[in-house]
Coordinates of C-alpha atoms and ligand atoms in Angstrom, one line a residue:
Chain T
M1 CA -41.4 -47.8 -25.5
D2 CA -43.2 -51.0 -25.6
S3 CA -42.3 -52.6 -28.8
T4 CA -46.5 -53.6 -28.7
Q5 CA -47.2 -49.9 -28.4
E6 CA -47.4 -47.4 -31.3
Y7 CA -46.5 -43.9 -31.4
S8 CA -49.3 -41.3 -31.1
P9 CA -48.5 -37.7 -31.9
D10 CA -49.3 -35.1 -29.3
Q11 CA -49.7 -31.7 -29.0
E12 CA -47.1 -31.2 -26.1
H13 CA -44.2 -31.2 -28.7
V14 CA -43.4 -29.0 -31.4
D15 CA -40.9 -29.5 -34.5
G16 CA -37.2 -29.2 -34.0
N17 CA -36.9 -26.2 -35.9
A18 CA -37.2 -24.2 -33.1
L19 CA -34.5 -25.1 -31.5
A20 CA -32.3 -23.1 -33.8
G21 CA -32.1 -19.8 -31.6
A22 CA -31.8 -21.6 -28.5
L23 CA -28.6 -23.4 -30.2
D24 CA -27.2 -20.0 -31.9
Q25 CA -25.5 -19.2 -28.8
F26 CA -23.7 -22.9 -28.6
V27 CA -22.8 -22.6 -32.0
A28 CA -21.4 -19.0 -31.7
D29 CA -19.2 -20.3 -28.7
L30 CA -18.5 -23.6 -29.1
T31 CA -14.7 -23.4 -27.6
S32 CA -15.5 -21.5 -24.7
A33 CA -18.3 -23.9 -23.8
D34 CA -17.7 -26.0 -20.8
C35 CA -17.3 -29.5 -21.4
M36 CA -18.2 -32.8 -19.5
C37 CA -16.6 -36.3 -21.1
A38 CA -18.8 -38.9 -21.4
G39 CA -15.4 -41.2 -20.6
C40 CA -14.5 -40.2 -17.2
G41 CA -16.5 -37.7 -16.7
T42 CA -14.3 -34.4 -16.2
S43 CA -15.4 -31.0 -17.1
G44 CA -13.1 -28.4 -18.6
P45 CA -13.7 -25.5 -21.1
L46 CA -13.7 -27.2 -24.8
A47 CA -10.7 -25.4 -25.6
A48 CA -8.5 -26.5 -23.4
A49 CA -9.1 -29.4 -24.8
L50 CA -6.4 -31.5 -27.3
L51 CA -6.9 -31.3 -30.8
Y52 CA -4.7 -33.5 -33.2
R53 CA -5.3 -32.4 -36.5
Q54 CA -2.4 -34.3 -38.7
A55 CA -4.8 -36.3 -39.8
P56 CA -8.4 -37.1 -42.1
G57 CA -10.0 -35.1 -39.6
M58 CA -9.7 -33.1 -36.1
V59 CA -9.9 -34.9 -32.9
L60 CA -10.7 -32.9 -29.8
R61 CA -9.5 -35.4 -26.8
C62 CA -10.1 -35.0 -23.2
P63 CA -6.8 -33.8 -21.7
S64 CA -7.5 -36.0 -18.0
C65 CA -8.4 -39.2 -20.2
T66 CA -7.4 -38.5 -23.7
A67 CA -10.8 -40.4 -24.9
V68 CA -11.9 -39.0 -28.2
L69 CA -14.8 -36.1 -27.5
L70 CA -16.1 -34.9 -31.0
C71 CA -14.5 -35.3 -34.2
L72 CA -14.6 -32.6 -37.5
T73 CA -14.6 -33.5 -40.5
D74 CA -14.2 -31.3 -43.7
Q75 CA -15.2 -32.7 -47.3
G76 CA -15.4 -29.4 -49.0
D77 CA -19.3 -29.9 -49.4
R78 CA -20.2 -31.7 -46.4
Q79 CA -19.0 -30.9 -43.0
I80 CA -19.3 -34.1 -40.2
L81 CA -19.5 -33.6 -36.8
T82 CA -19.4 -36.6 -34.1
V83 CA -19.7 -35.8 -30.7
D84 CA -20.4 -39.3 -28.5
G85 CA -18.0 -38.2 -26.1
V86 CA -19.4 -35.1 -24.9
R87 CA -22.0 -35.6 -22.1
R88 CA -22.7 -31.7 -21.6
L89 CA -21.7 -29.0 -22.9
V90 CA -22.7 -25.9 -20.2
I91 CA -22.4 -22.1 -21.9
S92 CA -22.2 -18.9 -19.4
T93 CA -24.7 -16.4 -20.8
P94 CA -24.3 -13.3 -18.5
Chain F
M1 CA -14.3 -39.5 -61.9
A2 CA -11.8 -36.6 -62.7
T3 CA -12.0 -35.9 -66.2
P4 CA -8.4 -35.5 -68.6
T5 CA -8.1 -31.5 -69.3
S6 CA -4.6 -32.4 -70.5
G7 CA -2.5 -35.1 -72.1
F8 CA -0.3 -33.3 -70.0
T9 CA -0.2 -34.3 -66.9
G10 CA -0.6 -38.4 -67.5
R11 CA 2.8 -37.8 -69.5
R12 CA 4.5 -36.0 -66.8
Q13 CA 6.3 -38.5 -65.6
N14 CA 6.2 -42.5 -66.3
R15 CA 5.7 -43.6 -62.4
G16 CA 1.9 -41.3 -63.1
A17 CA 0.4 -44.7 -63.9
N18 CA 0.9 -45.5 -60.7
L19 CA -0.5 -42.8 -59.1
P20 CA -4.3 -43.3 -58.2
P21 CA -6.8 -40.5 -59.2
G22 CA -6.5 -37.0 -56.8
Q23 CA -3.4 -38.1 -55.6
Y24 CA 0.2 -36.5 -55.0
L25 CA 3.6 -38.6 -54.8
T26 CA 5.9 -37.5 -51.8
D27 CA 9.3 -38.9 -50.5
S28 CA 8.9 -38.0 -47.2
F29 CA 6.6 -40.5 -44.4
P30 CA 3.7 -38.3 -43.3
V31 CA 3.4 -38.9 -38.9
M32 CA -1.2 -38.9 -39.2
S33 CA -1.7 -38.5 -35.6
A34 CA -5.1 -38.4 -33.9
G35 CA -4.4 -39.2 -30.6
P36 CA -1.3 -39.7 -28.4
T37 CA 1.3 -42.6 -29.5
P38 CA 0.3 -45.6 -27.5
H39 CA 4.2 -46.8 -25.8
V40 CA 3.4 -50.8 -25.7
L41 CA 6.4 -53.3 -24.0
L42 CA 7.1 -55.8 -26.5
R43 CA 6.5 -58.2 -23.4
D44 CA 3.0 -56.9 -22.9
W45 CA 2.1 -56.9 -26.3
S46 CA -0.5 -59.7 -27.8
F47 CA -2.1 -59.2 -31.2
Q48 CA -5.1 -61.6 -31.9
I49 CA -8.3 -62.9 -33.7
A50 CA -11.6 -63.3 -32.0
A51 CA -13.5 -65.3 -34.0
G52 CA -16.3 -65.9 -31.7
P53 CA -16.9 -67.4 -28.2
G54 CA -14.2 -69.2 -26.9
R55 CA -12.3 -68.8 -30.4
T56 CA -9.7 -66.0 -29.6
H57 CA -6.4 -66.7 -31.3
R58 CA -3.5 -65.0 -29.6
W59 CA 0.0 -64.4 -30.7
S60 CA 2.6 -63.0 -28.0
W61 CA 6.0 -60.8 -29.5
E62 CA 7.4 -64.4 -29.4
E63 CA 5.1 -65.8 -30.7
L64 CA 4.4 -63.8 -33.7
Q65 CA 8.4 -63.4 -34.2
A66 CA 8.8 -67.2 -34.7
L67 CA 6.2 -67.7 -38.0
P68 CA 7.8 -67.0 -41.2
Q69 CA 8.0 -63.5 -42.4
E70 CA 7.9 -61.5 -45.8
D71 CA 9.5 -58.6 -47.0
V72 CA 6.9 -56.8 -48.7
T73 CA 7.3 -53.8 -51.0
T74 CA 4.5 -51.7 -51.8
D75 CA 3.2 -48.5 -52.9
I76 CA 0.7 -46.5 -50.0
H77 CA -2.1 -44.2 -50.9
C78 CA -3.4 -42.1 -48.0
V79 CA -6.9 -40.2 -48.4
T80 CA -5.4 -36.9 -47.3
H81 CA -4.0 -37.0 -51.1
W82 CA 0.0 -38.4 -50.6
S83 CA 1.4 -41.4 -51.8
K84 CA 5.0 -43.0 -51.5
F85 CA 6.4 -45.5 -53.6
G86 CA 8.1 -48.4 -52.4
T87 CA 7.5 -48.7 -48.9
T88 CA 9.6 -51.5 -47.5
W89 CA 8.5 -53.9 -44.7
R90 CA 8.9 -56.6 -43.0
G91 CA 6.7 -58.7 -40.8
V92 CA 3.5 -61.2 -41.1
T93 CA 0.9 -62.3 -44.3
L94 CA -2.5 -62.6 -42.5
D95 CA -2.9 -65.8 -43.9
T96 CA -1.0 -67.3 -41.9
L97 CA -2.9 -65.9 -39.3
F98 CA -6.2 -66.9 -40.1
E99 CA -4.6 -70.4 -41.0
D100 CA -6.7 -72.1 -37.7
V101 CA -9.3 -69.3 -37.9
E102 CA -12.8 -70.9 -38.5
S103 CA -15.4 -68.5 -39.2
D104 CA -18.4 -67.8 -41.4
A105 CA -18.0 -63.6 -40.9
E106 CA -17.2 -62.6 -43.8
Y107 CA -16.0 -59.0 -42.3
T108 CA -14.1 -57.6 -39.9
M109 CA -13.4 -54.8 -37.2
V110 CA -9.2 -54.1 -36.8
H111 CA -8.5 -52.7 -32.9
S112 CA -5.2 -51.2 -31.9
Y113 CA -4.0 -49.7 -28.5
G114 CA -4.9 -46.5 -27.8
G115 CA -8.6 -47.7 -29.0
Y116 CA -9.0 -46.7 -33.0
T117 CA -10.5 -49.2 -34.7
T118 CA -11.3 -49.4 -39.0
N119 CA -13.3 -52.2 -40.8
V120 CA -11.6 -54.1 -43.5
P121 CA -13.3 -57.0 -45.1
L122 CA -12.1 -60.6 -44.4
D123 CA -11.6 -61.4 -48.3
D124 CA -9.1 -58.2 -48.2
L125 CA -7.0 -59.5 -45.9
L126 CA -6.5 -62.4 -47.2
D127 CA -4.9 -64.0 -50.5
G128 CA -1.3 -61.7 -49.9
K129 CA -3.1 -58.6 -49.5
A130 CA -2.2 -58.0 -46.0
W131 CA 0.5 -58.5 -43.5
L132 CA 1.0 -57.6 -39.8
V133 CA 4.6 -56.0 -39.7
H134 CA 6.4 -54.7 -37.5
E135 CA 9.8 -53.4 -39.3
F136 CA 10.2 -50.7 -42.0
D137 CA 12.6 -49.5 -44.6
G138 CA 15.1 -52.5 -42.5
E139 CA 14.5 -51.5 -38.6
P140 CA 12.3 -51.8 -36.4
L141 CA 9.2 -49.8 -36.7
P142 CA 9.4 -46.9 -35.0
S143 CA 6.4 -45.7 -32.7
A144 CA 5.1 -42.6 -35.0
H145 CA 4.6 -45.4 -37.7
G146 CA 2.2 -47.7 -35.9
G147 CA 5.2 -50.0 -33.9
P148 CA 5.5 -52.4 -32.6
A149 CA 3.1 -53.9 -35.2
R150 CA 0.6 -52.3 -37.6
L151 CA -1.4 -53.4 -40.3
L152 CA -0.4 -53.2 -44.1
V153 CA -3.0 -53.2 -46.5
P154 CA -1.9 -51.0 -49.2
H155 CA -4.6 -51.7 -51.6
L156 CA -6.9 -49.5 -50.0
Y157 CA -6.3 -46.2 -48.3
F158 CA -3.9 -46.2 -45.9
W159 CA -6.5 -45.2 -42.7
K160 CA -6.7 -48.6 -43.2
S161 CA -3.4 -49.7 -42.3
A162 CA -4.2 -49.8 -38.6
K163 CA -1.4 -48.3 -36.9
W164 CA -0.5 -50.4 -33.1
V165 CA -2.8 -52.6 -33.9
S166 CA -3.8 -55.1 -31.7
G167 CA -6.3 -57.5 -33.3
I168 CA -9.3 -58.5 -35.2
R169 CA -12.6 -59.2 -34.4
M170 CA -14.7 -61.5 -36.6
M171 CA -18.1 -59.5 -37.4
D172 CA -21.5 -60.8 -39.6
Q173 CA -22.2 -57.6 -40.9
D174 CA -20.1 -54.6 -41.9
L175 CA -19.9 -51.9 -39.4
P176 CA -18.2 -48.8 -39.5
G177 CA -15.1 -48.0 -37.5
F178 CA -13.4 -44.9 -36.2
W179 CA -13.3 -42.5 -39.6
E180 CA -15.8 -44.6 -41.3
T181 CA -18.4 -43.5 -39.0
N182 CA -16.7 -40.0 -39.3
G183 CA -17.6 -39.6 -42.7
Y184 CA -15.0 -41.6 -44.4
N185 CA -15.3 -44.9 -47.2
M186 CA -16.6 -47.9 -45.7
Y187 CA -14.0 -49.9 -48.5
G188 CA -11.5 -47.1 -49.4
D189 CA -10.4 -48.2 -53.1
P190 CA -7.5 -45.4 -53.8
W191 CA -7.7 -46.2 -57.6
R192 CA -11.8 -45.9 -57.4
E193 CA -11.3 -42.6 -55.1
E194 CA -13.7 -44.0 -52.3
R195 CA -12.6 -41.4 -49.9
Y196 CA -16.1 -40.8 -48.4
W197 CA -19.6 -42.2 -48.4
Ligands
ZN1 ZN1 -12.1 -37.8 -20.4

């Protein structure tokens, strides 16, 4: 957006709450999702990626280029997920 | 802060005074691994300090070995709750490496072969508080523990002591590295139990 322009509310969007139902399938079935690595572009099921967990968090890496796909940190009262290395997730819904 | 519930815990072993809150003592040396172990040939290895455009200082393996070496005995504390006392290392103090580095930057990003990063304030690397080590327990540092060379900053949680270290980049502001982005503390003082944000 041009810095001289101001954001004006529009009628085209609703708030993010409406996404909740649509995301349920991903959350329920994430390991079966087909994942594209943002680093090398290779796609494959998340379940076939490389999980390293002898670490302060769980690190999932691309089996082709070993770049970090995602990292999940368990702090007890807070779970933190970063997904910098994921370009796309595909879930098949028969 | 942990609330003492009994005097017993503190007196159980007199070395308890050296154990930061929330830590347990181990005699083993757990291998922490968030990715594949990079294998760097010594002839290809280098360490660099990037202080700004055109101000990069670089050392080859031979040049590192030619610098004054120090033997260090220190306790180490991993954020996954284990501590190990009296570990012995050999390497070069960061004071030596920063001797000719001119920069006004107060923060650093430590980089490793394999892509790992962690942020450390410059003050915490100087005045005898940090080393670039290449020996553990009298032997060449095994790759599983960060060899050929790793950073050793023992007064901070051990994720700051980057394995397979390749260089340090000076920064004007404190930016998060890998674990800091993933929920861990920007500073990481084990005595103040600075594990998370
Ligand atoms: Zn990849």
